[in-house]
mmCIF file of C-alpha atoms in Angstrom:
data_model
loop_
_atom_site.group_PDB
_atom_site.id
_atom_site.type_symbol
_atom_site.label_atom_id
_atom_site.label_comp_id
_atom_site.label_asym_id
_atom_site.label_seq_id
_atom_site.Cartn_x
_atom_site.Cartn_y
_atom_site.Cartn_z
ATOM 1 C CA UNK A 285 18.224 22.768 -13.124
ATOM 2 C CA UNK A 286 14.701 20.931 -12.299
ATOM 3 C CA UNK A 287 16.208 17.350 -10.701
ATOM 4 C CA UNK A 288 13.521 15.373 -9.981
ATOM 5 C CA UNK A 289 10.244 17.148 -10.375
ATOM 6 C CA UNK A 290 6.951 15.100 -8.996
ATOM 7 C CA UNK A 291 3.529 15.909 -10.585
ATOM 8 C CA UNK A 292 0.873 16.675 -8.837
ATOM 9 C CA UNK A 293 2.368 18.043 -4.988
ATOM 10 C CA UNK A 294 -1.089 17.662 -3.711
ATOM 11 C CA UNK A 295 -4.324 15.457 -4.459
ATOM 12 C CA UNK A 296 -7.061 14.623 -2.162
ATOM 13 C CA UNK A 297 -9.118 11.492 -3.704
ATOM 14 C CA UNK A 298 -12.294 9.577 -2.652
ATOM 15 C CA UNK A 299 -12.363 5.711 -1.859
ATOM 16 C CA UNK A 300 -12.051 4.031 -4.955
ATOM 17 C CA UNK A 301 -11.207 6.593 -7.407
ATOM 18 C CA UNK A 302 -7.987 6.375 -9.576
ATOM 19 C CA UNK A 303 -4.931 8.329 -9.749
ATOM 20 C CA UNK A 304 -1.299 8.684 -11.439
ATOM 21 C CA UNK A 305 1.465 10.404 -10.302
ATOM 22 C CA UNK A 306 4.427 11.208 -12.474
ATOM 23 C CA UNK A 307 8.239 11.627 -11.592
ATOM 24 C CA UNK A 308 10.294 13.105 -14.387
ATOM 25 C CA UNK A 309 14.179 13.658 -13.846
ATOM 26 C CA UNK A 310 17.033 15.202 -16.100
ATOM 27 C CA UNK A 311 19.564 13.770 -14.775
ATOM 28 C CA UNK A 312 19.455 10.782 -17.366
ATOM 29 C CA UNK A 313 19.626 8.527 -14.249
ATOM 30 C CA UNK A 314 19.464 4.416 -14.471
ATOM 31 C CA UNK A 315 17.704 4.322 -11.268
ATOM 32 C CA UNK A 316 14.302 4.900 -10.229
ATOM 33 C CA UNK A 317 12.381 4.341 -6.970
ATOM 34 C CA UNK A 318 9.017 5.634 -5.554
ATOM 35 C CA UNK A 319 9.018 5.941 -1.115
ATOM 36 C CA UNK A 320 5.981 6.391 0.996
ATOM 37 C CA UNK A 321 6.501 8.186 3.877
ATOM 38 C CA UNK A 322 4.071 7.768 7.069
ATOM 39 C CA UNK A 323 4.424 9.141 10.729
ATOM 40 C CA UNK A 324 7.228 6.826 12.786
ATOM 41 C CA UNK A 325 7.930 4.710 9.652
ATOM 42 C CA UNK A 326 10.572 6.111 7.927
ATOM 43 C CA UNK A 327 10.463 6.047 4.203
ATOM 44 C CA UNK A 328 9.555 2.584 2.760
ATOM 45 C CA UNK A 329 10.085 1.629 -0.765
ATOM 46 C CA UNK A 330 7.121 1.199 -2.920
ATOM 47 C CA UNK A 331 8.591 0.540 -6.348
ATOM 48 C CA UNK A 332 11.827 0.780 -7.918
ATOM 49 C CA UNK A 333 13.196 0.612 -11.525
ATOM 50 C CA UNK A 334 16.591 -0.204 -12.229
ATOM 51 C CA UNK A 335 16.204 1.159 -16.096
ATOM 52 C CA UNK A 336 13.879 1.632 -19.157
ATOM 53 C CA UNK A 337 11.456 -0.729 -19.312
ATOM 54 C CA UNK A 338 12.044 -2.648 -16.110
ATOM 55 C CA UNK A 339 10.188 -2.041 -12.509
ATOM 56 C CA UNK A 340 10.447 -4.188 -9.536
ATOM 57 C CA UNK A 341 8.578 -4.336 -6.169
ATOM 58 C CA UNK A 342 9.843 -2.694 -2.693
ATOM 59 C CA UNK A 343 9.105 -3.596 0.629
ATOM 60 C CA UNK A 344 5.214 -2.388 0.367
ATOM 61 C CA UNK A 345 4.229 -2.460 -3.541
ATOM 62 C CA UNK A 346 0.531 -3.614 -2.941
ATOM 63 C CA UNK A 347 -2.561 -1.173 -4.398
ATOM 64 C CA UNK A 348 0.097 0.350 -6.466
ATOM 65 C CA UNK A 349 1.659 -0.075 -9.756
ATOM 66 C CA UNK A 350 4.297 1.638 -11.895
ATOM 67 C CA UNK A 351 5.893 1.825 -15.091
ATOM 68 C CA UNK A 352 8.764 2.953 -16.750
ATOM 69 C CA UNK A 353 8.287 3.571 -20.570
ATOM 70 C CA UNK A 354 10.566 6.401 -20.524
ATOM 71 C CA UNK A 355 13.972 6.439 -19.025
ATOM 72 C CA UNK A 356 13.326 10.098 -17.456
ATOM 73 C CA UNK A 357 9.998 9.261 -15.949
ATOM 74 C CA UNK A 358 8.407 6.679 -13.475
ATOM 75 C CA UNK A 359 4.777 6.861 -12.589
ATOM 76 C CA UNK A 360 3.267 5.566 -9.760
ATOM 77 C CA UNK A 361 -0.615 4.569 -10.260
ATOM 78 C CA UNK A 362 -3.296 3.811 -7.492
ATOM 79 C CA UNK A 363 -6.347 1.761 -9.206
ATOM 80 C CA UNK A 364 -8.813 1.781 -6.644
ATOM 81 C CA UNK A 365 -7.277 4.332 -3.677
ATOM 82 C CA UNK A 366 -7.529 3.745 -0.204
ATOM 83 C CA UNK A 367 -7.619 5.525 3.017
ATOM 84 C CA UNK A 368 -4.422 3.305 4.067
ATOM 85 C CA UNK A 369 -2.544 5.186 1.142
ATOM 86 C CA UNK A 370 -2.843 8.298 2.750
ATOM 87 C CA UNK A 371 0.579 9.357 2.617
ATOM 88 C CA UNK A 372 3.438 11.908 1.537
ATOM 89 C CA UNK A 373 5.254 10.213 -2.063
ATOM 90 C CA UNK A 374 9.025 10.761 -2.928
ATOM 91 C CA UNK A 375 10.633 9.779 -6.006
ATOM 92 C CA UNK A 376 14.198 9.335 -6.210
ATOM 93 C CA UNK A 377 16.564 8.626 -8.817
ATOM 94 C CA UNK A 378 20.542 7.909 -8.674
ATOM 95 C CA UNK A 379 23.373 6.694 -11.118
ATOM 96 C CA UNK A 380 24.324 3.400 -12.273
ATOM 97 C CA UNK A 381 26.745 2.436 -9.513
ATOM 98 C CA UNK A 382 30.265 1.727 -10.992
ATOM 99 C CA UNK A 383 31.845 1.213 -7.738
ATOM 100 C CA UNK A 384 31.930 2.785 -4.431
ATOM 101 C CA UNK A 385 35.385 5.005 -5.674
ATOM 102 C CA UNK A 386 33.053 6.773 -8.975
ATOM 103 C CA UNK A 387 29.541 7.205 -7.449
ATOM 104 C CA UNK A 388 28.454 8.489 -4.314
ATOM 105 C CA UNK A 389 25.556 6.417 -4.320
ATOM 106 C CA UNK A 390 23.190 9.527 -3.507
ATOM 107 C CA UNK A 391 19.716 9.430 -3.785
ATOM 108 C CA UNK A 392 18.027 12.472 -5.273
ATOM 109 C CA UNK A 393 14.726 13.057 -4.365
ATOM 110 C CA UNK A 394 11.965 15.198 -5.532
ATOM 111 C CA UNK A 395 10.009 17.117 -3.465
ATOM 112 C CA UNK A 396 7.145 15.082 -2.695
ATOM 113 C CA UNK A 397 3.812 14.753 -2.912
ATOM 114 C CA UNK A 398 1.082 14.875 -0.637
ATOM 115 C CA UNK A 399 -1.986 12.524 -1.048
ATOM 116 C CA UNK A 400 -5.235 11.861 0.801
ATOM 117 C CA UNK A 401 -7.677 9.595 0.386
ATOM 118 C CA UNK A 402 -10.717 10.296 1.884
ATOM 119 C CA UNK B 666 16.916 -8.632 4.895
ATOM 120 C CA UNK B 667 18.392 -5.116 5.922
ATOM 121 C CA UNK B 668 17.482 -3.211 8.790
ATOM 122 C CA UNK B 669 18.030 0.327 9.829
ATOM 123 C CA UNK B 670 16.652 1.356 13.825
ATOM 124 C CA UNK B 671 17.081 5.033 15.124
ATOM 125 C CA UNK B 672 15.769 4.433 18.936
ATOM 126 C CA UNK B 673 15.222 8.294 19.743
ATOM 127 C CA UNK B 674 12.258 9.331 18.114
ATOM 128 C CA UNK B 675 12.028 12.852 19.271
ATOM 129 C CA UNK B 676 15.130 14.523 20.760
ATOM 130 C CA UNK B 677 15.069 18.676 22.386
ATOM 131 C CA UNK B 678 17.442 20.772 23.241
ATOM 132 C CA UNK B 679 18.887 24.201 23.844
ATOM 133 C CA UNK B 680 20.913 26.415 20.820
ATOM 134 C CA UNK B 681 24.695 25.436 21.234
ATOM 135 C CA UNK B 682 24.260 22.181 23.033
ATOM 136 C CA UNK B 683 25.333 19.011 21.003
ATOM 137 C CA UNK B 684 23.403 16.620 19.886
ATOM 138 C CA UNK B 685 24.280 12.856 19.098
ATOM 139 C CA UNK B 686 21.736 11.180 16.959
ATOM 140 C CA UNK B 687 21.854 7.081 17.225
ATOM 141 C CA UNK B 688 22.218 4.765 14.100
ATOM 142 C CA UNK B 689 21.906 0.997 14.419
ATOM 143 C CA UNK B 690 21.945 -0.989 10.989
ATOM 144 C CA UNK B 691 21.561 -4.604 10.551
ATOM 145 C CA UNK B 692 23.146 -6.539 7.101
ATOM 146 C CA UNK B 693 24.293 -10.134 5.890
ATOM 147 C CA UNK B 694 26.189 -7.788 3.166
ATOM 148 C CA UNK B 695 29.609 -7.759 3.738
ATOM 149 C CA UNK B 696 29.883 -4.187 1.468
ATOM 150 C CA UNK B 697 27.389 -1.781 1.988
ATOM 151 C CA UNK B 698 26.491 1.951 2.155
ATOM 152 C CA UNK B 699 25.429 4.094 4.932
ATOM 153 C CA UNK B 700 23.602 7.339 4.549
ATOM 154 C CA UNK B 701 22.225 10.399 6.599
ATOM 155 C CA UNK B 702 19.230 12.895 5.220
ATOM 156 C CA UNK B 703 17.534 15.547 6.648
ATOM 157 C CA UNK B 704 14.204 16.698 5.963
ATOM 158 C CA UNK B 705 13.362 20.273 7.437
ATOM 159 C CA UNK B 706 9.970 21.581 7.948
ATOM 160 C CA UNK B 707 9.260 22.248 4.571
ATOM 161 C CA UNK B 708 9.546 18.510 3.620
ATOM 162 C CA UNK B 709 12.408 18.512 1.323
ATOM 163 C CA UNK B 710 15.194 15.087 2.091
ATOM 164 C CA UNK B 711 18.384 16.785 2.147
ATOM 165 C CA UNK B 712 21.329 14.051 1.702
ATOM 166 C CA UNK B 713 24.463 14.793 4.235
ATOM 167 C CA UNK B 714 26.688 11.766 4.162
ATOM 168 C CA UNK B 715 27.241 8.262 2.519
ATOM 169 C CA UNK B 716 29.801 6.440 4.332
ATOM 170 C CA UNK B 717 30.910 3.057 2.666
ATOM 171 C CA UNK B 718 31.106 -0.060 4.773
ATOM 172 C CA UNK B 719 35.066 -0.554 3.875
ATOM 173 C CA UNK B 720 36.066 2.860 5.021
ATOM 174 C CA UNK B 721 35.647 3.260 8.959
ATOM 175 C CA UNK B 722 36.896 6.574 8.820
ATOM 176 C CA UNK B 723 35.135 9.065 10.757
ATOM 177 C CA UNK B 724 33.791 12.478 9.249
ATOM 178 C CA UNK B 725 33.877 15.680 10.229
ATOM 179 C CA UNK B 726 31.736 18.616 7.933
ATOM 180 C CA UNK B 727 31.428 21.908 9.833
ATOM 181 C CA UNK B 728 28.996 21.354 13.486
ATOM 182 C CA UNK B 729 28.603 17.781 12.017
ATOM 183 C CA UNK B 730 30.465 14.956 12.553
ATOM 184 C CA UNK B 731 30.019 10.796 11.775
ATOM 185 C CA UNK B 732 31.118 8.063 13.957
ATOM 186 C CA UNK B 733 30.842 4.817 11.925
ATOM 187 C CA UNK B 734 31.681 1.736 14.033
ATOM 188 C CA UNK B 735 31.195 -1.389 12.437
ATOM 189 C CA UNK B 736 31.789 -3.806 15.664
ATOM 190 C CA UNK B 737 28.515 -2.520 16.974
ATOM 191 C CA UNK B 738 27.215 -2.111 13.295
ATOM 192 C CA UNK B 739 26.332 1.822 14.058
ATOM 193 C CA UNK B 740 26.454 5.238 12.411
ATOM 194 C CA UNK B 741 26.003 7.789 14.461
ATOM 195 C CA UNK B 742 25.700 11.736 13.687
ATOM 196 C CA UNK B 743 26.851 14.758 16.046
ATOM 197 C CA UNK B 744 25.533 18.114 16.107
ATOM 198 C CA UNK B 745 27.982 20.366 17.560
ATOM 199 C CA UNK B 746 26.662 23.688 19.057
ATOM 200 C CA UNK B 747 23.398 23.164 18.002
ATOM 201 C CA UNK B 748 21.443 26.018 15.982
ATOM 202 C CA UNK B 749 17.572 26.358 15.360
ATOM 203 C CA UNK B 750 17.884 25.756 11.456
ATOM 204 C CA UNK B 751 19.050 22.318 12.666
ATOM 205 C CA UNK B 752 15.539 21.456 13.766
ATOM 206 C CA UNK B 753 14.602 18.643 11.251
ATOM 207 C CA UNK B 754 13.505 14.985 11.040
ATOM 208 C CA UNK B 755 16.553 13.058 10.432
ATOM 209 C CA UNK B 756 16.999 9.348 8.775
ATOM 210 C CA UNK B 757 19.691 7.071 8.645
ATOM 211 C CA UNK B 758 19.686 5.015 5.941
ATOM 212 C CA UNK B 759 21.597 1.297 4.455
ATOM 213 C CA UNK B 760 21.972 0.389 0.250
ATOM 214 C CA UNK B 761 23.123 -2.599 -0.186
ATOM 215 C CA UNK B 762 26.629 -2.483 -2.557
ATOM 216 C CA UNK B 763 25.002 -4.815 -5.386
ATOM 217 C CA UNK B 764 22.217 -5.218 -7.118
ATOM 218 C CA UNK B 765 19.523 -2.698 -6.789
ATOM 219 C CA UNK B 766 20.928 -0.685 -4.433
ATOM 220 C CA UNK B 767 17.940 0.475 -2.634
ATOM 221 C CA UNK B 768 17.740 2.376 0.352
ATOM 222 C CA UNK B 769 15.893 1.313 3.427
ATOM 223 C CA UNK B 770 15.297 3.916 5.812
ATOM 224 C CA UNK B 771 15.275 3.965 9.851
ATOM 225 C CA UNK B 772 12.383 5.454 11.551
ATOM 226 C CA UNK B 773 13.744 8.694 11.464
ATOM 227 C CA UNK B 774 14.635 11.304 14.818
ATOM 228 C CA UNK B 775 12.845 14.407 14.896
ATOM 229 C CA UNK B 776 15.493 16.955 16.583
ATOM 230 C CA UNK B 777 14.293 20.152 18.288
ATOM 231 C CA UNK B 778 16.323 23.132 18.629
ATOM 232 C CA UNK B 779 15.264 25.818 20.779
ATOM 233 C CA UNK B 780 16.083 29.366 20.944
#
């Protein structure tokens, strides 16, 4: 059973170059959300998705976009990359909440992927 | 706008002694979910709890234990007789209980267990 499988685990760019990474779960989950995760900071939310066709912005969206043509994927895209994105990436997907008493409102995440930016 | 602050970034100690990992959230919610993770060396978030913000309950899972008290809107975690697999960054975490239910994530507390 795969989960949440992120494509490529590691990538080392140059300033300015482009990139896409893709998430793919099987879990036929509504919910979608890309995280950034950078020393002392926690994970922050990127981008999220709430279903097919629909993305919104997190709490740090900017140089990236995403899109959601799919249901089982959601791909994160840098245009122009920057040393400041540097970073580990998580995807994470979860049910349509019904109620507190038929979900447990866990997040599954994939296993993350390492970029650099040079 | 929610907030999630784990104080102790970096906590060591021997195998067997307990550990107490701190959890403060901050919400105008009035229902909301609490979470723990851990992410071991090799990166992975592991999810260990969800707590929701009607059920004050405290947990108990094996060497781990949750005390949620929402007077002093906190969640903390308990190690019990520490072991060295229990070395790991771990997060709290708050969802709010409509909408989009995202997850924003404290700082995180890297926990050291030595041998």
């Amino acid at each position: 059973n795969a989960g949440v499988t992120q494509t490529p685990k590691f990538r080392v760019l140059k300033t300015g170059q482009s990139m896409t990474l893709l998430c793919a779960q099987d879990m036929n989950h509504e919910y979608m959300y890309w995280y950034r995760q950078d020393p002392g900071m926690g994970l922050r939310l990127i981008h999220y998705s709430v279903g097919e066709g629909t993305t919104a912005k997190g709490e740090v969206p900017d140089g990236y976009n995403v899109s959601r043509l799919k249901k089982q994927n959601f791909l994160l895209g840098l245009e122009s990359a920057a040393p400041s994105q540097t970073s580990v990436y998580f995807c994470a997907s979860s049910y349509l909440y019904m109620g507190p008493e038929h979900s447990t409102g866990e997040l599954f995440f994939g296993e993350g992927s390492r970029l650099t930016v040079l | 706008a929610q907030k999630v602050t784990q104080a102790q970034t970096e906590i060591s100690v021997v195998e067997k002694e307990d550990v107490t990992l701190d959890c403060v959230y901050e919400t105008r919610d009035t229902t909301y979910y609490l979470f723990w993770y851990k992410q071991p060396p090799s990166g992975e978030l592991v999810f260990l709890i969800r707590r929701n913000s009607f059920d004050e309950q405290n947990e108990i899972s094996g060497r781990y234990s949750w005390n949620f008290q929402k007077s002093t809107s906190s969640f903390n975690f308990t190690i019990t007789a520490s072991q060295v697999v229990d070395s790991a960054v771990y997060f709290c975490a708050l969802s709010e209980a409509t909408g989009d239910y995202k997850l924003s994530f404290g700082a995180g507390t890297t926990v050291t267990v030595r041998a």
